[in-house]
Steps between C-alpha positions, in 0.01 A plus 500: 500500500345277768841425650589868512175592669548223758816657643306723738164326504666188639465127460145380468364212704360192328149534359295182502230525238600862442460718195760751382440870457585667172822634656606159634368493860398145600182500706426256781125545460273622221124554519275634223246729667316605187561545131812717477570504877751268671637474853852359545749448782880475493801459729839655437823552690614862489791682664343500848345151499203302374202696370145383427299698247146511362400627156179592320537493121228680309439500125349844445376384159274232652128579460345646813830537690585846630715670760390773738614682809328372813447765768313531833264753331708788631850623420574551870407153628639148525370144474649152463562362151249222571231750592572714194496195271182353647318833469559491123473121463853506361664184368833604651684800639823628650562801722599821326681824578687615812288721726490742792513244781615702802540861610730463800695805384185713509340453845125545494477458121302195388656266241287506189567154359523666158733369230818675386436500129222568250185288493269432206207262550236414239646772277460772764785689667473475880820670611838639394849432634653650813838680475793259469641582845160436662476138381480202729707200390863443397703768328437536128766413242648800315253665263185341645220700660181435695316563171618172346223244442415171341171529316270330251358710219166495324678284241543226766880532494717554808762776507740685722423870508523813709177681593539871565230719652376773269251729670395859550290712734328766291384814683396856412854604591680250281586134463720314747668162467379202697777325695310206641194281454369275779852437631626478857784748443498825303810665352632806681301821436239322289124457465339156511152381408304240699177330395250248629751227400737611777287357782449621856857524637629844599684693229751629760770258379503671160675809640766305695847410379675681217644454154826383656391319818200284590568570867500879474241684710145595409417839352306745716411719200207318340166584336212294366220590262213263419364531146163375378325576171779739403484720812676515834253385766724513807854585612712396799839585643596137571479169313173324568386141547193293426333397178504743209156503335480367145528790258709709741873571467705626793801715408777491761798735487820498704727803551514694169213285372294597805581866443376469143170336595446743785540799271292381202227272637218601733152362555290559188794546261496311173775242449574218260716202593642273229728203551625199308784249510705540184711205375849595387579184300179382334204687353271208577247556779537271800227287651727406790825632648689443825811667635829308517861561406639326190755223555496351151481673161542344158604172660785663693521587871482873562819680598574563866289223653581398855694173495564472874173508695280190480131519591161349430393655168196559282533592132297543183630472146410416145632327190388422144487872417261567784267208431597286801493628857700345784422558869747368757512478880754321718445306818579688818476201734778381730635247250540772235634807679784545256303674227644667191696816445340745257766406243414131542129581475559650156676184384233271641232701320701460180520124551124462540454676166478875568675755279410788736403507868449720806573441866190529720452514876667206673575373848184456705287624209599226253187296430378296202151352493305283256145374463445160343217406266277371781612737776283788625788679673869537428781303663833655604768308308818644650593524869475867603759618751363483852252230408213731405405740222585866544237754392633679191410805291425320175545177308523380141197285427435249221133507401298289261170558325371817341 
């Protein structure tokens, strides 16, 4: 099995004093950060050259060890992985999902910094997924969607799942489906809900693009209604900006969705907004979930993975029936520009011990940090592209203590 997996992953460099991963990856360095948490480094030669990688291995069964989504305290905001990790006193972290990084196709529209996929932090849903065509990042393999996540349940086991928004807007005139929740892009003709978690960035981006093109224009037919204590307290013809008060939900409609809100909601009207992220695979509630497209399932690379384009990658995966979590980031420095293709990434994740894994944001975002036993702040262990950390939408953090 090891020989077969090595065909794409390449020939590994020598590992002085190294330990081997469960899947057969020799490590050049191994450090035990805490009970159940280990940092390791490896070198491999892949199809485009030599690659240096960094891995956090986490035993989710270890007492006091837990995983959570690290965020900048707003869905529409960014911060470096180091800053996110230090704010939570995390033992280690890697960057997470792809995000809305630029709006060059929509002049005058501010980038939101918001992630593509769903977010669950500390057991609470923060946002839902944007439409597939509105994603940032590489094209998805066949069958994957922006709703795909890697998560950890209340049973402390990691899983791949798909989180679908289930929500309604209940009015005196009827009930209407919710098409978005704290996301930077709404489906065509839909209604989205925005809460205090969104942040202060303008909601204008939510009505730009379409279900078939991220670069499509922005809708001119929009309507907002702010709801507090079950009643509409204000309405507006255009998407607003600024902080949404705690306890207030802003409903934003585009095109047919705007027409619906305009006809059924006016100041003083009663309205009820319900939303949740429903898992399609597991019935177990999630304490943490981050968006990413699956590259490995059941120990096998997913079908249709890109085998031609090499890049600096970040990935998360799990083995031992969800009991062991693996977080990986590659070097992006000059001596390691080759990177891995997505197909190679799947095989490398298999070799370090994962049975399932997702591809996360890479390139200039790829960052892995750790904090040693006597360190007050984290240290960046890989070499981010460009020589400095890029602010990102979220990160996967390893926490200890209760």
